[in-house]
Amino acid sequence: MTIAIIGGSGFIGTRLIKRLLAAGHTVKILDKQDSKYYPELRAFADVRDIVSLKKELQPYFDCVINLAAEHRDDVEPKSLYDEVNVGGAENVCEACVELGIKKIIFISSVAVYGFAPLNTDETGAINYFNDYGRTKWLAEGKYRAWLSSDRNNSLTIIRPSVVFGEQNRGNVYNLLRQISSGFFPFVGNGKNKKSMVYVENIAAFIEFSLNNGVGEHLYNYVDKPDFDMNSLAEEVYTILGKQNHKIFHWPYPLGLFGGLCFDLAAKITGKKLAVSSIRVKKFCANTLFDSVNIQKTGFKPPVLLKDGLYNTVKYEFIDKVQGHNFYTE
């Protein structure tokens, strides 16, 4: 299969490309950023620029996978959420219509559910609380409009929870780094659970979804069983050989007050800080999701969540690997 991956220079895209190439697919990366590991496959394109998309999606592709997104909590200007996530989706759909591409896989997010009830599955109510969740939901609408325009179209929407793995520098990495340092300001009682996704597994599921037929296919993606924050910290300390490390819990009101102080400091200095009130709220919230639709497919993730955590902690904080090409191993 000939596949275009928009936003393929990033973390998930790079792991996905390794799998696709190994399976014999032909891959092209469309990204405004260079690909560190597959520069020969990358062509410049920006989802906000319909001209660049149409140019690089020629002469024909069997499938377009869109990973491009604005997702950070501190994106400025705020209009980028709409320009990239919603306008980008509209441009991808327009390009696919013009070029006759019938299969799209869109990576959305469980952020469309907001602070959802425990074990929310694909039937859960849409209740986003931030611009990221809002614009991911609006983007899904653009793809559904494209789907309805031709009965031969195939649309797969995947809503993953937070993704982690080797060489990622996102929220989970920052959490693991703080835990591994031994100076972890643990806010709350630690009983809240977090649905997580190991990058190799989401890449495997995207590859699996290439076989989907016509119509809409909607999936939450989470790896099970879920960790609560206490068991996650204990597992990390065990991997690091620090089984006897004691965890000190800060009361939630105190932690939230600290986050608000950081918000004020960020506003005064104009700098982006690692701690904020929204991150404290996210840390202490239950973000527990389920997927009934994936269970129906028979898909089996290649890596246990516990093993993915071990791989990541060992790579980043024990071996402290730097500077080599992880993806050619």
mmCIF file of N, CA and C in Angstrom, residues 9 18 60 80 139 166-167 212 218 239 296 311:
data_model
loop_
_atom_site.group_PDB
_atom_site.id
_atom_site.type_symbol
_atom_site.label_atom_id
_atom_site.label_comp_id
_atom_site.label_asym_id
_atom_site.label_seq_id
_atom_site.Cartn_x
_atom_site.Cartn_y
_atom_site.Cartn_z
ATOM 1 N N SER A 9 6.810 13.223 10.888
ATOM 2 C CA SER A 9 8.144 13.424 11.457
ATOM 3 C C SER A 9 8.144 13.320 12.987
ATOM 4 N N LYS A 18 8.443 2.963 10.927
ATOM 5 C CA LYS A 18 9.303 1.787 11.077
ATOM 6 C C LYS A 18 8.509 0.508 10.844
ATOM 7 N N TYR A 60 -0.797 9.677 -6.563
ATOM 8 C CA TYR A 60 -1.891 8.946 -5.925
ATOM 9 C C TYR A 60 -1.386 8.224 -4.690
ATOM 10 N N LEU A 80 -4.247 28.976 16.569
ATOM 11 C CA LEU A 80 -3.549 27.850 15.937
ATOM 12 C C LEU A 80 -4.314 26.543 16.095
ATOM 13 N N ALA A 139 -12.741 18.716 14.001
ATOM 14 C CA ALA A 139 -12.015 18.061 12.917
ATOM 15 C C ALA A 139 -12.681 16.736 12.538
ATOM 16 N N GLU A 166 9.847 5.399 24.397
ATOM 17 C CA GLU A 166 11.231 5.820 24.262
ATOM 18 C C GLU A 166 11.336 7.007 23.294
ATOM 19 N N GLN A 167 12.111 7.998 23.687
ATOM 20 C CA GLN A 167 12.429 9.185 22.895
ATOM 21 C C GLN A 167 11.289 10.202 22.810
ATOM 22 N N ASN A 212 -9.284 -1.622 7.200
ATOM 23 C CA ASN A 212 -10.696 -1.279 7.347
ATOM 24 C C ASN A 212 -11.335 -0.986 5.997
ATOM 25 N N LEU A 218 -14.722 3.891 14.362
ATOM 26 C CA LEU A 218 -14.356 4.762 15.477
ATOM 27 C C LEU A 218 -13.837 3.930 16.639
ATOM 28 N N ILE A 239 11.498 -0.633 38.892
ATOM 29 C CA ILE A 239 12.366 -0.728 37.709
ATOM 30 C C ILE A 239 13.723 -0.098 37.999
ATOM 31 N N LYS A 296 -13.949 -5.766 19.537
ATOM 32 C CA LYS A 296 -14.663 -6.472 18.474
ATOM 33 C C LYS A 296 -13.755 -6.821 17.289
ATOM 34 N N ASN A 311 10.407 -0.655 29.305
ATOM 35 C CA ASN A 311 11.262 -0.270 28.178
ATOM 36 C C ASN A 311 11.615 1.214 28.225
#
